[in-house]
Structure formats: C-alpha cells, structure tokens
Short mmCIF file of C-alpha atoms in Angstrom, two decimals:
data_model
loop_
_atom_site.label_atom_id
_atom_site.label_comp_id
_atom_site.label_asym_id
_atom_site.label_seq_id
_atom_site.Cartn_x
_atom_site.Cartn_y
_atom_site.Cartn_z
CA UNK F 476 -61.54 -70.19 10.85
CA UNK F 477 -62.78 -72.85 13.23
CA UNK F 478 -66.24 -74.34 12.94
CA UNK F 479 -68.25 -77.18 14.47
CA UNK F 480 -70.08 -79.44 12.03
CA UNK F 481 -71.57 -82.85 11.42
CA UNK F 482 -71.01 -85.25 8.52
CA UNK F 483 -73.63 -87.87 9.33
CA UNK F 484 -76.48 -88.32 11.78
CA UNK F 485 -75.25 -89.95 14.96
CA UNK F 486 -76.81 -89.94 18.43
CA UNK F 487 -75.82 -86.92 20.49
CA UNK F 488 -74.08 -89.29 22.88
CA UNK F 489 -71.70 -90.47 20.14
CA UNK F 490 -68.25 -88.79 20.39
CA UNK F 491 -68.21 -88.46 16.57
CA UNK F 492 -71.59 -86.68 16.40
CA UNK F 493 -69.86 -83.32 15.88
CA UNK F 494 -66.36 -82.47 14.70
CA UNK F 495 -64.16 -79.40 15.09
CA UNK F 496 -62.70 -78.42 11.72
CA UNK F 497 -61.12 -75.55 9.80
CA UNK F 498 -62.84 -73.83 6.90
CA UNK F 499 -62.10 -70.72 4.81
CA UNK F 500 -63.43 -67.37 6.02
CA UNK F 501 -66.43 -66.60 3.77
CA UNK F 502 -66.66 -63.41 1.73
CA UNK F 503 -69.78 -61.26 2.24
CA UNK F 504 -72.03 -60.87 -0.80
CA UNK F 505 -73.98 -57.68 -1.59
CA UNK F 506 -76.21 -57.45 1.51
CA UNK F 507 -74.25 -59.80 3.76
CA UNK F 508 -72.69 -59.11 7.12
CA UNK F 509 -69.65 -61.09 8.25
CA UNK F 510 -70.24 -61.49 11.99
CA UNK F 511 -67.79 -62.63 14.66
CA UNK F 512 -69.99 -64.94 16.72
CA UNK F 513 -69.94 -64.25 20.46
CA UNK F 514 -72.67 -66.66 21.55
CA UNK F 515 -75.16 -69.14 20.09
CA UNK F 516 -78.18 -71.14 21.18
CA UNK F 517 -79.58 -74.52 20.14
CA UNK F 518 -83.16 -75.15 19.01
CA UNK F 519 -85.19 -78.22 18.00
CA UNK F 520 -84.59 -77.28 14.34
CA UNK F 521 -80.88 -78.00 14.88
CA UNK F 522 -81.59 -81.55 16.03
CA UNK F 523 -84.06 -82.10 13.16
CA UNK F 524 -81.58 -80.94 10.51
CA UNK F 525 -78.91 -83.15 12.08
CA UNK F 526 -81.30 -86.13 11.99
CA UNK F 527 -81.86 -85.56 8.26
CA UNK F 528 -78.19 -86.07 7.33
CA UNK F 529 -78.47 -89.75 6.43
CA UNK F 530 -75.71 -89.87 3.79
CA UNK F 531 -72.19 -89.02 4.92
CA UNK F 532 -71.04 -85.57 3.77
CA UNK F 533 -67.53 -84.86 2.52
CA UNK F 534 -67.57 -81.41 4.16
CA UNK F 535 -69.25 -81.20 7.58
CA UNK F 536 -72.49 -79.22 7.68
CA UNK F 537 -72.46 -76.33 10.12
CA UNK F 538 -75.70 -76.00 12.09
CA UNK F 539 -76.92 -73.23 14.38
CA UNK F 540 -79.65 -70.63 13.92
CA UNK F 541 -79.39 -68.30 16.92
CA UNK F 542 -76.47 -65.92 17.24
CA UNK F 543 -75.20 -62.72 18.79
CA UNK F 544 -71.97 -61.11 17.66
CA UNK F 545 -70.02 -58.19 16.21
CA UNK F 546 -70.04 -57.13 12.55
CA UNK F 547 -66.51 -57.50 11.12
CA UNK F 548 -67.10 -56.83 7.44
CA UNK F 549 -70.02 -55.79 5.22
CA UNK F 550 -71.06 -56.42 1.62
CA UNK F 551 -71.05 -53.70 -1.03
CA UNK F 552 -74.80 -52.97 -0.76
CA UNK F 553 -75.16 -53.06 3.03
CA UNK F 554 -76.86 -49.96 4.44
CA UNK F 555 -78.21 -50.98 7.84
CA UNK F 556 -74.99 -51.87 9.68
CA UNK F 557 -71.27 -51.11 9.79
CA UNK F 558 -68.20 -52.91 11.19
CA UNK F 559 -68.21 -52.84 14.98
CA UNK F 560 -72.00 -52.99 15.34
CA UNK F 561 -73.33 -55.49 17.88
CA UNK F 562 -76.10 -57.64 16.40
CA UNK F 563 -78.43 -60.58 16.97
CA UNK F 564 -80.23 -62.82 14.49
CA UNK F 565 -81.43 -66.33 13.62
CA UNK F 566 -80.22 -66.50 10.02
CA UNK F 567 -81.42 -68.64 7.13
CA UNK F 568 -81.78 -72.41 7.15
CA UNK F 569 -80.69 -72.48 3.49
CA UNK F 570 -77.21 -71.20 4.44
CA UNK F 571 -74.49 -72.53 6.76
CA UNK F 572 -75.34 -72.08 10.43
CA UNK F 573 -73.61 -69.99 13.06
CA UNK F 574 -71.64 -72.66 14.95
CA UNK F 575 -68.37 -71.11 13.77
CA UNK F 576 -65.99 -68.25 14.55
CA UNK F 577 -67.35 -66.09 11.74
CA UNK F 578 -70.72 -66.24 10.01
CA UNK F 579 -72.44 -64.68 6.99
CA UNK F 580 -76.00 -63.39 7.30
CA UNK F 581 -78.22 -61.09 5.22
CA UNK F 582 -78.57 -57.70 6.94
CA UNK F 583 -82.35 -57.70 6.34
CA UNK F 584 -82.87 -60.41 8.97
CA UNK F 585 -80.48 -58.94 11.56
CA UNK F 586 -81.25 -56.58 14.43
CA UNK F 587 -79.39 -54.37 16.86
CA UNK F 588 -78.34 -56.32 19.96
CA UNK F 589 -80.17 -55.34 23.16
CA UNK F 590 -77.70 -53.26 25.16
CA UNK F 591 -79.05 -54.54 28.48
CA UNK F 592 -78.18 -58.19 27.82
CA UNK F 593 -74.95 -60.17 27.75
CA UNK F 594 -73.95 -62.02 24.59
CA UNK F 595 -75.27 -65.29 25.98
CA UNK F 596 -78.54 -63.80 27.22
CA UNK F 597 -79.04 -62.28 23.78
CA UNK F 598 -78.28 -65.48 21.84
CA UNK F 599 -81.14 -67.24 23.63
CA UNK F 600 -83.72 -65.04 21.93
CA UNK F 601 -83.60 -64.45 18.14
CA UNK F 602 -85.19 -67.55 16.59
CA UNK F 603 -87.87 -67.93 19.22
CA UNK F 604 -88.58 -64.19 19.28
CA UNK F 605 -89.09 -64.04 15.52
CA UNK F 606 -91.26 -67.17 15.66
CA UNK F 607 -93.45 -65.87 18.48
CA UNK F 608 -93.74 -62.35 17.04
CA UNK F 609 -94.72 -63.59 13.59
CA UNK F 610 -97.19 -66.09 15.07
CA UNK F 611 -98.92 -63.44 17.15
CA UNK F 612 -98.81 -60.38 14.94
CA UNK F 613 -98.54 -61.75 11.38
CA UNK F 614 -100.31 -65.14 11.40
CA UNK F 615 -102.96 -64.40 14.06
CA UNK F 616 -103.00 -60.71 13.03
CA UNK F 617 -103.42 -59.53 16.63
CA UNK F 618 -103.65 -55.77 17.21
CA UNK F 619 -103.29 -54.69 20.83
CA UNK F 620 -105.60 -51.68 20.44
CA UNK F 621 -108.37 -53.95 19.09
CA UNK F 622 -107.71 -57.27 20.82
CA UNK F 623 -106.52 -56.28 24.30
CA UNK F 624 -108.11 -58.47 26.95
CA UNK F 625 -108.80 -61.39 24.66
CA UNK F 626 -107.57 -64.84 25.68
CA UNK F 627 -104.74 -66.86 24.16
CA UNK F 628 -103.91 -70.45 25.07
CA UNK F 629 -100.22 -71.30 24.66
CA UNK F 630 -99.61 -75.03 24.39
CA UNK F 631 -96.04 -75.61 25.55
CA UNK F 632 -95.61 -72.49 27.66
CA UNK F 633 -92.26 -73.25 29.29
CA UNK F 634 -90.25 -74.06 26.16
CA UNK F 635 -88.13 -71.62 24.21
CA UNK F 636 -90.88 -70.27 21.95
CA UNK F 637 -93.56 -70.49 24.63
CA UNK F 638 -91.45 -68.47 27.06
CA UNK F 639 -91.05 -65.47 24.76
CA UNK F 640 -94.56 -65.82 23.27
CA UNK F 641 -96.02 -65.54 26.77
CA UNK F 642 -94.10 -62.31 27.34
CA UNK F 643 -95.07 -60.80 24.00
CA UNK F 644 -98.72 -61.84 24.34
CA UNK F 645 -99.13 -60.50 27.87
CA UNK F 646 -96.86 -57.44 27.84
CA UNK F 647 -97.07 -56.24 24.22
CA UNK F 648 -100.41 -57.53 22.90
CA UNK F 649 -102.11 -57.14 26.31
CA UNK F 650 -103.81 -60.52 26.04
CA UNK F 651 -104.86 -62.79 28.88
CA UNK F 652 -102.45 -65.73 28.66
CA UNK F 653 -103.24 -69.28 29.69
CA UNK F 654 -100.16 -71.49 29.35
CA UNK F 655 -99.87 -75.24 29.55
CA UNK F 656 -97.34 -76.71 31.98
CA UNK F 657 -97.29 -79.83 34.13
CA UNK F 658 -94.41 -79.58 36.62
CA UNK F 659 -94.10 -77.21 39.56
CA UNK F 660 -91.00 -75.60 38.05
CA UNK F 661 -92.55 -75.14 34.60
CA UNK F 662 -95.75 -73.72 36.07
CA UNK F 663 -93.77 -71.17 38.06
CA UNK F 664 -91.67 -70.31 34.99
CA UNK F 665 -94.80 -69.65 32.91
CA UNK F 666 -96.22 -67.41 35.64
CA UNK F 667 -92.91 -65.55 35.82
CA UNK F 668 -93.04 -65.01 32.04
CA UNK F 669 -96.46 -63.37 32.30
CA UNK F 670 -99.06 -66.13 32.12
CA UNK F 671 -102.14 -65.38 34.22
CA UNK F 672 -103.11 -69.05 34.58
CA UNK F 673 -101.68 -72.49 33.83
CA UNK F 674 -103.36 -75.74 32.88
CA UNK F 675 -101.91 -79.24 32.55
CA UNK F 676 -101.32 -80.45 28.97
CA UNK F 677 -101.14 -84.06 30.19
CA UNK F 678 -104.83 -83.82 31.08
CA UNK F 679 -107.85 -83.11 28.88
CA UNK F 680 -107.43 -79.48 27.80
CA UNK F 681 -111.16 -78.90 27.42
CA UNK F 682 -111.78 -80.06 30.97
CA UNK F 683 -108.81 -78.08 32.23
CA UNK F 684 -110.18 -74.89 30.67
CA UNK F 685 -113.62 -75.56 32.11
CA UNK F 686 -111.97 -75.97 35.51
CA UNK F 687 -110.76 -72.36 35.32
CA UNK F 688 -114.10 -71.11 33.92
CA UNK F 689 -112.74 -70.47 30.42
CA UNK F 690 -114.49 -72.98 28.14
CA UNK F 691 -113.34 -71.21 24.95
CA UNK F 692 -110.36 -69.08 23.94
CA UNK F 693 -109.93 -66.47 21.21
CA UNK F 694 -106.50 -67.64 20.06
CA UNK F 695 -104.32 -70.72 20.36
CA UNK F 696 -100.57 -70.98 19.85
CA UNK F 697 -99.55 -74.62 19.50
CA UNK F 698 -95.88 -75.19 20.26
CA UNK F 699 -96.23 -78.93 20.78
CA UNK F 700 -97.69 -81.95 19.00
CA UNK F 701 -100.19 -80.57 16.44
CA UNK F 702 -101.58 -84.04 15.66
CA UNK F 703 -102.29 -84.71 19.32
CA UNK F 704 -104.01 -81.42 20.03
CA UNK F 705 -105.76 -80.50 16.78
CA UNK F 706 -109.19 -82.00 17.51
CA UNK F 707 -109.22 -80.48 20.99
CA UNK F 708 -108.11 -77.10 19.64
CA UNK F 709 -111.06 -77.19 17.24
CA UNK F 710 -113.37 -77.78 20.22
CA UNK F 711 -112.04 -75.02 22.44
CA UNK F 712 -111.44 -72.25 19.89
CA UNK F 713 -114.09 -69.54 19.98
CA UNK F 714 -116.19 -68.99 16.82
CA UNK F 715 -114.15 -66.87 14.40
CA UNK F 716 -111.06 -67.48 16.50
CA UNK F 717 -107.60 -68.33 15.18
CA UNK F 718 -105.03 -71.08 15.74
CA UNK F 719 -101.34 -71.00 14.82
CA UNK F 720 -98.95 -73.94 15.05
CA UNK F 721 -95.22 -74.30 14.51
CA UNK F 722 -95.12 -78.11 14.76
CA UNK F 723 -95.57 -80.03 11.50
CA UNK F 724 -98.23 -82.71 11.29
CA UNK F 725 -97.44 -86.38 10.62
CA UNK F 726 -100.98 -87.20 9.45
CA UNK F 727 -103.69 -85.21 7.64
CA UNK F 728 -105.46 -82.58 9.74
CA UNK F 729 -109.25 -82.49 9.52
CA UNK F 730 -109.77 -78.80 8.77
CA UNK F 731 -113.51 -79.45 8.47
CA UNK F 732 -113.57 -79.39 12.29
CA UNK F 733 -113.04 -75.63 12.05
CA UNK F 734 -115.61 -74.92 9.35
CA UNK F 735 -118.74 -74.33 11.44
CA UNK F 736 -116.82 -71.85 13.58
CA UNK F 737 -115.24 -70.06 10.62
CA UNK F 738 -112.02 -70.46 12.58
CA UNK F 739 -108.60 -69.83 11.05
CA UNK F 740 -105.64 -72.23 11.11
CA UNK F 741 -102.19 -70.92 10.16
CA UNK F 742 -98.65 -72.22 10.10
CA UNK F 743 -95.66 -70.22 11.31
CA UNK F 744 -92.17 -71.00 9.99
CA UNK F 745 -89.75 -68.23 10.82
CA UNK F 746 -87.35 -69.13 8.00
CA UNK F 747 -89.96 -68.42 5.28
CA UNK F 748 -88.95 -64.82 4.64
CA UNK F 749 -85.24 -65.63 4.32
CA UNK F 750 -85.79 -68.86 2.34
CA UNK F 751 -87.89 -67.16 -0.31
CA UNK F 752 -86.39 -63.67 0.00
CA UNK F 753 -89.90 -62.26 0.28
CA UNK F 754 -90.57 -58.59 -0.39
CA UNK F 755 -91.14 -58.04 3.33
CA UNK F 756 -87.94 -59.79 4.44
CA UNK F 757 -86.92 -56.55 6.18
CA UNK F 758 -89.71 -57.06 8.73
CA UNK F 759 -87.43 -59.39 10.69
CA UNK F 760 -84.84 -56.62 10.98
CA UNK F 761 -87.57 -54.27 12.22
CA UNK F 762 -89.08 -56.67 14.74
CA UNK F 763 -85.69 -57.58 16.22
CA UNK F 764 -84.96 -53.88 16.68
CA UNK F 765 -88.36 -53.35 18.29
CA UNK F 766 -87.86 -56.24 20.70
CA UNK F 767 -84.35 -54.98 21.52
CA UNK F 768 -85.98 -51.72 22.65
CA UNK F 769 -88.51 -53.65 24.74
CA UNK F 770 -85.66 -55.58 26.37
CA UNK F 771 -83.70 -52.40 27.10
CA UNK F 772 -86.85 -50.84 28.60
CA UNK F 773 -87.25 -53.84 30.93
CA UNK F 774 -90.48 -55.05 29.33
CA UNK F 775 -89.05 -58.29 27.90
CA UNK F 776 -86.44 -60.50 29.60
CA UNK F 777 -84.07 -63.13 28.26
CA UNK F 778 -85.28 -66.73 28.35
CA UNK F 779 -81.77 -68.12 28.92
CA UNK F 780 -81.74 -70.63 31.77
CA UNK F 781 -78.35 -72.30 31.33
CA UNK F 782 -74.96 -71.86 29.66
CA UNK F 783 -72.82 -74.82 28.62
CA UNK F 784 -69.65 -72.76 28.21
CA UNK F 785 -67.63 -72.18 25.02
CA UNK F 786 -68.82 -73.71 21.74
CA UNK F 787 -67.02 -76.96 20.91
CA UNK F 788 -67.90 -80.38 19.51
CA UNK F 789 -68.27 -81.66 23.06
CA UNK F 790 -70.46 -78.84 24.37
CA UNK F 791 -72.61 -78.91 21.23
CA UNK F 792 -73.24 -82.64 21.71
CA UNK F 793 -74.36 -81.93 25.26
CA UNK F 794 -76.66 -79.14 24.07
CA UNK F 795 -78.29 -81.33 21.40
CA UNK F 796 -78.78 -84.14 23.90
CA UNK F 797 -80.56 -81.78 26.29
CA UNK F 798 -82.79 -80.27 23.60
CA UNK F 799 -83.76 -83.77 22.46
CA UNK F 800 -85.21 -84.57 25.90
CA UNK F 801 -88.12 -82.26 25.05
CA UNK F 802 -88.40 -81.14 28.67
CA UNK F 803 -86.27 -78.00 28.71
CA UNK F 804 -87.31 -74.80 30.43
CA UNK F 805 -86.41 -71.69 28.44
CA UNK F 806 -83.20 -71.80 26.41
CA UNK F 807 -79.64 -73.06 26.82
CA UNK F 808 -76.74 -71.22 25.24
CA UNK F 809 -73.04 -71.51 24.45
CA UNK F 810 -70.47 -68.74 24.28
CA UNK F 811 -68.39 -68.33 21.13
CA UNK F 812 -65.54 -70.63 20.14
CA UNK F 813 -62.55 -70.19 22.46
CA UNK F 814 -59.87 -69.21 19.95
CA UNK F 815 -57.24 -69.08 22.72
CA UNK F 816 -57.62 -72.81 23.35
CA UNK F 817 -56.89 -74.31 19.94
#
C-alpha cells in the first residue's frame, strides 16, 4: 500500500520533507480495525513529532492522527465494528499514523462516523473533539445540570481545539463562553462557534475581562502558551475554579499562585488512554459516538475551513507549513491517497 512518511526533520518547504513510499498492508491484531482512509487532517502534534526526528530513519515514519474511513478487516476479538462500517478516530501516537491508504487502529478509540458530514468534514474533528471533550468533562469535571451558566475562558478560541471546545462548552455544557481572538475574522469565527464574547489575547487578559465586566471566570481552557498565560490565569480564576491546559510548559509553573484560591490545574493529553491502555480506554469510543449524534442532530458542526486535495507528499508539506504558522482558523484537511494516480 502507499503511504506518506518522513525520514528526517526538514523544513516543510523542503521538497524532501515527506516521501511517498510503499509498505506492506498491516495485519489487524485482536482488537484492531484495518481502515481504508478516506480523509485526514493535520494537527500541531504532527509538526512536533516531525521536528523530533533528528536522526535519519531507515524506514520513513508515517504521521497523522485524525482520520475518517471504512473498516476493511477486523481482528479476532473485535466486537464494536464490522467490515463496511464508516468510522472516525484520532488513533494512538505510539503507533504508525494514518497518512496511508490503510491504517490499523484499536476499536476502543474509534467511533461511528457522523452521517451528516462528508469524509473531509469528519476528518477535521476527531483529535480536537476528544481533546476538548476530555478537557471539559474529564479534567474540569463539568456537569451541565450543576454548572450551567458558569463562565469559561477559552484561550485560543479560533484554533482547531478552541473551535470545537467552544461548541461543546456552549451547546452541550451550557456554559457562558468567552473566547480569545485578535483579528476580525477570528472574532467572527469564535462567535459563529458559540462564544458569547471575545477578548484580545494580545492585550492584558485581566484588563480585557474587566472591560466586559467579568473580572473572574469559573473555568479556563488554555490552548496556547501556558508559560505566557499561567500567572494571569491564576489571577483571573475564581476561588475553587479550575484550569486545564494542553500546551506543555518550557519552564517550571508556580502552582503556589493557585493555593490561596484552592484552584485546580490539570493537563489534558488525548493520547493518554491509548498510550497506557487505561481501563477506561473505551470512553473515547463512547464520546465519539455521542458527538456523532450531536453532529447529526445539528448541534455540533465541522470545524473544517479548507481542503488541500488528495493526500500526497506535496500536499502534506503544504499542510504542515500552514499549521506551523500558528494562525490557522479551524482545521485543514486532505482527502485520501488518490490510488488512481500512481
């Protein structure tokens, strides 16, 4: 089968950054699905993994952790899916990625594809949806029946995770959402996603919140520079509030800033359950199915904003280059490898 991989970190502008190559079709293990990939998306994790390949590999590494496709074959212990099922998932960072014709993934982290979306619209969602859902409902432990009407600040509202987190927070958790955005187009996007108000993350966040008569917030989702915003987050979080970040710190965080408020700080890493095969790994299957229902009911929409066409070394380079700008709105996607143009 054809796959797109990388042997060594090179800038996304380098023609050798990615290579098209042939590899054997993998055999599904006990709970694996062999999926024919119909569309993929690119996330910051892809560019970070690529940047970490500092010694040249003999076999190219296949990246990609956002896919939608059709089940072709199942492992001996699979019970949730059958050949022909349409699915969506992010996968596991400890296994080869989905930038290939066919891809293996554990059924416990796979969901039923939303019927209302195209392959490309679907591929924009899995990784960011799992991240946002786990951040809101697992790490911050939000319950809509208890916490409805409370306020969440989303730092980085127009990005991939921010876009779906805004929808889930406003339409599922029934929270008041304040998103950060700085350009006219990103402000409008955040409002379209369900944010009630927007503030500028290039300005002092405390002053920005005071400007809209909200000096403190109950929850904060940090989808940008944790080091830059940590001290401010400690100032603006309400006593006994909770903060969740997905962006790793480069320097020690002073957790003592949260002590007097008895405030909680949590990390969210959506690969944790698959990496460690936790007892509750099946929760990702369940949440993807639940979000698929919300999509089909018209509650949640795709965050896809652009398609770069069929997956190839060239289109994947372009996708990585765009993600690395750090200024994307929503998600960009690629359709599956064009097997008729080999």
